[in-house]
Tab-separated table of C-alpha atoms in Angstrom:
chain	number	residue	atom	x	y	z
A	1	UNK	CA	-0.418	13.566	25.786
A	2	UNK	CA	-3.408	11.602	25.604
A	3	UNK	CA	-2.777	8.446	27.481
A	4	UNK	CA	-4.413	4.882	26.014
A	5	UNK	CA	-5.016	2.219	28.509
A	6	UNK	CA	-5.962	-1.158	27.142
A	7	UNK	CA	-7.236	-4.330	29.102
A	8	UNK	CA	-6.763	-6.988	29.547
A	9	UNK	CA	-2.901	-7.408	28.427
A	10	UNK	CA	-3.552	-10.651	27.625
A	11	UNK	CA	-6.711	-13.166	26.367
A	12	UNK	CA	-7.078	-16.825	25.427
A	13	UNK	CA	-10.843	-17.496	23.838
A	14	UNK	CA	-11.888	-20.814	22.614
A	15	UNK	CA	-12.752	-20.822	19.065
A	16	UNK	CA	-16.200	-19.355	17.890
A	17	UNK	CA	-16.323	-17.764	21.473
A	18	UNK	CA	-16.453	-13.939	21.879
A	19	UNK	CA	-13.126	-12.107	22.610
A	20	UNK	CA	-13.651	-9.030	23.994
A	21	UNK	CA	-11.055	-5.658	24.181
A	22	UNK	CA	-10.946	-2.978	26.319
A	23	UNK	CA	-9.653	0.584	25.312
A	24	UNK	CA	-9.826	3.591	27.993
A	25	UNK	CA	-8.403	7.280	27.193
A	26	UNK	CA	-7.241	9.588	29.765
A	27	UNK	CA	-8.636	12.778	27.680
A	28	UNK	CA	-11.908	12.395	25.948
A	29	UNK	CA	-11.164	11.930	21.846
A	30	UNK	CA	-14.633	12.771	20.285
A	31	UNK	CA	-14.978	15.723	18.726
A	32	UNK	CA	-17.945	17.810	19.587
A	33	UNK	CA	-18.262	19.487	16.250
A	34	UNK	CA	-18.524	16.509	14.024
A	35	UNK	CA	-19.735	13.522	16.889
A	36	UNK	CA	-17.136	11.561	15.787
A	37	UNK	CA	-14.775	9.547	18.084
A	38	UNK	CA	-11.016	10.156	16.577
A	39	UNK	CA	-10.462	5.948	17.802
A	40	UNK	CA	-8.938	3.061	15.929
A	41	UNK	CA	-8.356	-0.414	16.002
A	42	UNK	CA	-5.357	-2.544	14.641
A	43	UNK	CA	-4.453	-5.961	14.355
A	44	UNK	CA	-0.977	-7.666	13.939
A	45	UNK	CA	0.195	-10.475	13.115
A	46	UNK	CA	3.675	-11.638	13.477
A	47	UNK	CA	6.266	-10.262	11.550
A	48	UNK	CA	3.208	-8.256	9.378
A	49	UNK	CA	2.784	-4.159	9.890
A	50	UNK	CA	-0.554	-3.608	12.387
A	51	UNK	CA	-3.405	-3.607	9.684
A	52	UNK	CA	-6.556	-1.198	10.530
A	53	UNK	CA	-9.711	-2.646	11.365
A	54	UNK	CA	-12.091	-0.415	12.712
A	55	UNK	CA	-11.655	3.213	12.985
A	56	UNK	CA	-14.177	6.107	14.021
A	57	UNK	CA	-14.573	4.286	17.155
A	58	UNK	CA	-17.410	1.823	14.955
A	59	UNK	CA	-16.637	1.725	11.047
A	60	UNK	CA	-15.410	-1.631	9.857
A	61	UNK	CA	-12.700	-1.235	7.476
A	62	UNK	CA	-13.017	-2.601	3.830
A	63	UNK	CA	-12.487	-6.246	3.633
A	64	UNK	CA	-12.834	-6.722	7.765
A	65	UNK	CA	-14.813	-9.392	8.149
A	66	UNK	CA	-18.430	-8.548	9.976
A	67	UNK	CA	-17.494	-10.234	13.422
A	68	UNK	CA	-15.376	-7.512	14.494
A	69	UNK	CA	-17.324	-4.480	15.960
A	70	UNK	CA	-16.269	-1.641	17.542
A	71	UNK	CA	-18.078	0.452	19.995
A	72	UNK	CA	-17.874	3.068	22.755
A	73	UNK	CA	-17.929	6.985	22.845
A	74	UNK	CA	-15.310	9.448	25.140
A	75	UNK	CA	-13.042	8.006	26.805
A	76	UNK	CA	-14.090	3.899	26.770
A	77	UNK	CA	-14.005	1.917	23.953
A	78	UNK	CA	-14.611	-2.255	22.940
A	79	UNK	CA	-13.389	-4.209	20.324
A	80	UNK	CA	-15.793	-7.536	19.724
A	81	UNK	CA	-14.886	-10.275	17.654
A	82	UNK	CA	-18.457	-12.026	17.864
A	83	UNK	CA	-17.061	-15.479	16.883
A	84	UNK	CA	-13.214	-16.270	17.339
A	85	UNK	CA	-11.500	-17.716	14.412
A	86	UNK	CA	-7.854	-19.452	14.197
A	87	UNK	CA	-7.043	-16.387	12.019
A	88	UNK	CA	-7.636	-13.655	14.535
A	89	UNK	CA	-4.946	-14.928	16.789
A	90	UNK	CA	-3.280	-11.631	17.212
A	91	UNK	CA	-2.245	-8.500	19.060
A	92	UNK	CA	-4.391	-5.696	18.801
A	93	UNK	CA	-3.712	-2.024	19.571
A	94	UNK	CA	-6.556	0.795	20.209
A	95	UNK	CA	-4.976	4.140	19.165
A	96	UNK	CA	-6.073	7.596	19.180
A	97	UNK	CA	-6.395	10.089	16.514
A	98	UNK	CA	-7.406	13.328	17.786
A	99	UNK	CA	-4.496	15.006	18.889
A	100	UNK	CA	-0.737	14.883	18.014
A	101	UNK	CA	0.720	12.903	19.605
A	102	UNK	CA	-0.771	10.385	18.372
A	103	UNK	CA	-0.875	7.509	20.779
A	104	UNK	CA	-1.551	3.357	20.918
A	105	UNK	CA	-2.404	1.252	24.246
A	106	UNK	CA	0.119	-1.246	25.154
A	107	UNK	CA	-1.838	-3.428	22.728
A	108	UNK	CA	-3.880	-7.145	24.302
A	109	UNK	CA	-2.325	-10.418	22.929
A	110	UNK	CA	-5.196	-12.707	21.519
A	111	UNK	CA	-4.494	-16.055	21.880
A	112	UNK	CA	-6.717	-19.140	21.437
A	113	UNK	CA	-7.748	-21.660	24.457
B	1	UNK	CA	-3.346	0.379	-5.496
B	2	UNK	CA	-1.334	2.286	-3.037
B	3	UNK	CA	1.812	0.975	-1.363
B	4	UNK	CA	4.316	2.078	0.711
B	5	UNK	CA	7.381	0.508	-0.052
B	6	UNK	CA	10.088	1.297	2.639
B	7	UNK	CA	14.036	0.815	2.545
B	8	UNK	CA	16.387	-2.256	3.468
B	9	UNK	CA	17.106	-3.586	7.259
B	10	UNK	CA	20.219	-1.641	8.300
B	11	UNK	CA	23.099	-2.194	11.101
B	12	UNK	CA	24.389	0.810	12.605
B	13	UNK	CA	26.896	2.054	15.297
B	14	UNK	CA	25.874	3.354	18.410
B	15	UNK	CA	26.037	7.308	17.837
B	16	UNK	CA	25.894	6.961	14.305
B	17	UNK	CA	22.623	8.178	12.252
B	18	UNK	CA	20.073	5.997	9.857
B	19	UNK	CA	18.076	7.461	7.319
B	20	UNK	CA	14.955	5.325	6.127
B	21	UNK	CA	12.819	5.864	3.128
B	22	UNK	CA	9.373	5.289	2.508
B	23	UNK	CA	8.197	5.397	-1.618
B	24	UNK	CA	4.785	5.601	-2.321
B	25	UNK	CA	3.334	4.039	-5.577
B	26	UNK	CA	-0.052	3.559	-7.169
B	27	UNK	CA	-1.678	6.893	-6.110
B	28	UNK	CA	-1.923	10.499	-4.512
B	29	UNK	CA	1.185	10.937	-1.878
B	30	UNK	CA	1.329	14.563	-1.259
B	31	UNK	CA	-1.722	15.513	0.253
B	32	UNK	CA	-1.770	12.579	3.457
B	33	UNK	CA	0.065	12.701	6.156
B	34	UNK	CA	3.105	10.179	6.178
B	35	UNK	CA	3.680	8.716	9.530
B	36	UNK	CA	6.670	7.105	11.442
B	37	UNK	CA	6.220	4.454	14.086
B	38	UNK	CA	8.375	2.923	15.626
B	39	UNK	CA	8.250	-0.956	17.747
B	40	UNK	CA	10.778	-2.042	19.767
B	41	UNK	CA	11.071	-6.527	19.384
B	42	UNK	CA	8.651	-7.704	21.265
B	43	UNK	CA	6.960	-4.124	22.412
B	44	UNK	CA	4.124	-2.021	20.980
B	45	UNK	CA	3.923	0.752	18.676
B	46	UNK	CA	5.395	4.350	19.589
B	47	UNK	CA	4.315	7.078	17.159
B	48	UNK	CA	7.565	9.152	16.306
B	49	UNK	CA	6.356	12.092	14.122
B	50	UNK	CA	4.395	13.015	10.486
B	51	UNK	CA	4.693	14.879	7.662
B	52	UNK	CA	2.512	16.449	5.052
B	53	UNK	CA	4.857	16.156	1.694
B	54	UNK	CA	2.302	19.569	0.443
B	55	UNK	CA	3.680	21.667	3.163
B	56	UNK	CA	7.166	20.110	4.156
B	57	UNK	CA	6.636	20.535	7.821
B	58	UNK	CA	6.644	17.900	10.240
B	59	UNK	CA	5.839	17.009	14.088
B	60	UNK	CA	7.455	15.072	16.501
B	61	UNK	CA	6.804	13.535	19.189
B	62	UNK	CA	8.405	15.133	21.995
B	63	UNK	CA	10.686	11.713	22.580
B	64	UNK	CA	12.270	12.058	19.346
B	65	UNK	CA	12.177	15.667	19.405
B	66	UNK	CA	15.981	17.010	18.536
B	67	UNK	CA	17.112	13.118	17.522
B	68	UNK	CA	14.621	13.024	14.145
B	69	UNK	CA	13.848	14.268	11.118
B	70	UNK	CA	11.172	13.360	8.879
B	71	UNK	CA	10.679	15.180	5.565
B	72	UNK	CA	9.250	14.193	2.293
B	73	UNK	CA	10.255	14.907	-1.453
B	74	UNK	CA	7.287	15.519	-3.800
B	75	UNK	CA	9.038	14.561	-6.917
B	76	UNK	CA	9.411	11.396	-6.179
B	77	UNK	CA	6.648	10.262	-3.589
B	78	UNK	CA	9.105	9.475	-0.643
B	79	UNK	CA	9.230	10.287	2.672
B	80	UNK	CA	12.220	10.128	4.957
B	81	UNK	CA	13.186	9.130	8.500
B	82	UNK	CA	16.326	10.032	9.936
B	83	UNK	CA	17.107	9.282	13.413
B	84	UNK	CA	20.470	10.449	15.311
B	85	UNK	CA	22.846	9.614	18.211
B	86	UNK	CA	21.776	5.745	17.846
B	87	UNK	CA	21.483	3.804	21.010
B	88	UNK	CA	21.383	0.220	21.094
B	89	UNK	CA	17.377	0.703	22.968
B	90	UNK	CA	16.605	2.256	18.866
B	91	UNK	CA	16.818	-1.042	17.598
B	92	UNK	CA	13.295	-1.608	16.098
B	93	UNK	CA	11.166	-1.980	13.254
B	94	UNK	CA	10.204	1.547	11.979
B	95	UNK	CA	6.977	1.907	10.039
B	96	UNK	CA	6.038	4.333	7.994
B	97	UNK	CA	2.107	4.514	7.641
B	98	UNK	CA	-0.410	6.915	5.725
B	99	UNK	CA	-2.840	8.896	7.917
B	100	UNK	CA	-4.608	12.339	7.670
B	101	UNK	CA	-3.123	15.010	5.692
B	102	UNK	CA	-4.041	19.109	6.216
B	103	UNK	CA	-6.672	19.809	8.600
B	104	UNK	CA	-7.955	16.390	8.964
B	105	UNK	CA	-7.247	14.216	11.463
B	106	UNK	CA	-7.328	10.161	9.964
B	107	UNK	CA	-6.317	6.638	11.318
B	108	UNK	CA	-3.767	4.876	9.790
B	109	UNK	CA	-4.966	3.159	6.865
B	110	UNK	CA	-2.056	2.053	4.751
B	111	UNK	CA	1.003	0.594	6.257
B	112	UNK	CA	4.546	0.169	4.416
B	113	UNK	CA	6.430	-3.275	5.289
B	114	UNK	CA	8.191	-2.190	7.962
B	115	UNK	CA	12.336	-1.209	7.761
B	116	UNK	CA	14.663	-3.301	10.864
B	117	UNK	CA	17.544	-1.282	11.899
B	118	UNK	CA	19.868	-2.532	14.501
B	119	UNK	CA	21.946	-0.791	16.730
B	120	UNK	CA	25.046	-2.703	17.705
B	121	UNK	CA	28.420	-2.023	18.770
C-alpha cells in the first residue's frame, strides 16, 4: 500500500498569511505514460463530507477559489493557500489515486492565529 | 446536478451487520466508480472499497476484506455498503464518494452527506 505522510499535523496562520501543507508518498504516484501525478487535495469542515480542491497534483477544482495551489511531482507534494481566510479554517487531507488502495495522510488541522 | 444521497444514522449491536445505501440523482451513475470511506469521530479518512455499478465487481481494502460488501444496483442508481461482525471501534461516519470508473483512475469529486452508524452494546 502506498503510504501518505502529511506535515505538519497541525498549523495556526494569521489571517491573509500563507499556510503551507506538506504531502510525502512512500511509492512514487505519477504515471509515466500520461505525466500526470494521480494526487488530491481535500478540505473539511466540521460535520461537512471532505470537499475536493485540487487534484492532478495542480488543477484547481471548479469553484476553488485561486489562492489555493497545488504543486509537487513523485513522491512530495504542497498545498498553498496564498492568503488565509476565516473560511479556510479546516482539516485537509492529501490522498492518492494511483493505485487501489486508495490512501489519505493523517490529514493537517488549519487553524487561525 | 449530481448528488449522492446516502441512508439514515443507524445504532447497531456489536456482531450484528449494517447495510448503507448511497442513491445517486441528477446524472450518469453506472459508469464511475462508487466509493466507501470510512472516519472514525475525531480521526481521518480510511478508504474501505469501490465499485463500478457497469461491471458489479468491487475491491476492498484488505482491512475490510471478508467483513464488507459493496455492490451497486443499476436500476435504481444505488450503491450499497454492508459491513459485518460490528465492533464498537466501527462506529463512524461512512461516506460514499464518486471517483474513477473502468480503466481510469479519478479523485473523488462528489461526496454524499455522510451516513453515522453506531456500534453500542
Amino acid at each position: 500500500d502506498i503510504v501518505m505522510t502529511q506535515s505538519p499535523d497541525s498549523l495556526a496562520v494569521s489571517l491573509g498569511e500563507r499556510a503551507t501543507i506538506n504531502c510525502k508518498s512512500s511509492l512514487s504516484v505519477l504515471y509515466s505514460s500520461n505525466n500526470k501525478n494521480y494526487l488530491a487535495w481535500y478540505q473539511q469542515k466540521p460535520g461537512q463530507p471532505p470537499k475536493l480542491v485540487i487534484y492532478w497534483a495542480s488543477t484547481r477544482e471548479s469553484g476553488v477559489p485561486d489562492r489555493f495551489s497545488g504543486s509537487g511531482s513523485g513522491t512530495d507534494f504542497t498545498l498553498t493557500i496564498s492568503s488565509l481566510q476565516a473560511e479556510d479554517v479546516a482539516v485537509y487531507y492529501c490522498q492518492q489515486y494511483n493505485s487501489i488502495p486508495y490512501t489519505f495522510g493523517q490529514g493537517t488541522k488549519l487553524e487561525i492565529k | 446536478q449530481v448528488l449522492l444521497v446516502q441512508s439514515g444514522a443507524e445504532v447497531k449491536k456489536p456482531g450484528s451487520s449494517v447495510k448503507v445505501s448511497c442513491k445517486a440523482s441528477g446524472g450518469t451513475f453506472s459508469s464511475y466508480g462508487l466509493n466507501w470511506v470510512r472516519q472514525a469521530p475525531g480521526q481521518g479518512l480510511e478508504w474501505m472499497g469501490v465499485v463500478i455499478p457497469m461491471f458489479g465487481s468491487a475491491n476492498y481494502a484488505q482491512k475490510f476484506q471478508g467483513r464488507v460488501t459493496i455492490t451497486a444496483d443499476e436500476s435504481t442508481s444505488t450503491a450499497y455498503m454492508e459491513l459485518r461482525s460490528l465492533r464498537s471501534d466501527d462506529t463512524a461516519v461512512f461516506y460514499c464518494a464518486r471517483g474513477g470508473g473502468y480503466n481510469s483512475s479519478d479523485p473523488f469529486d462528489l461526496w454524499g452527506q455522510g451516513t453515522m452508524v453506531t456500534v453500542s452494546s
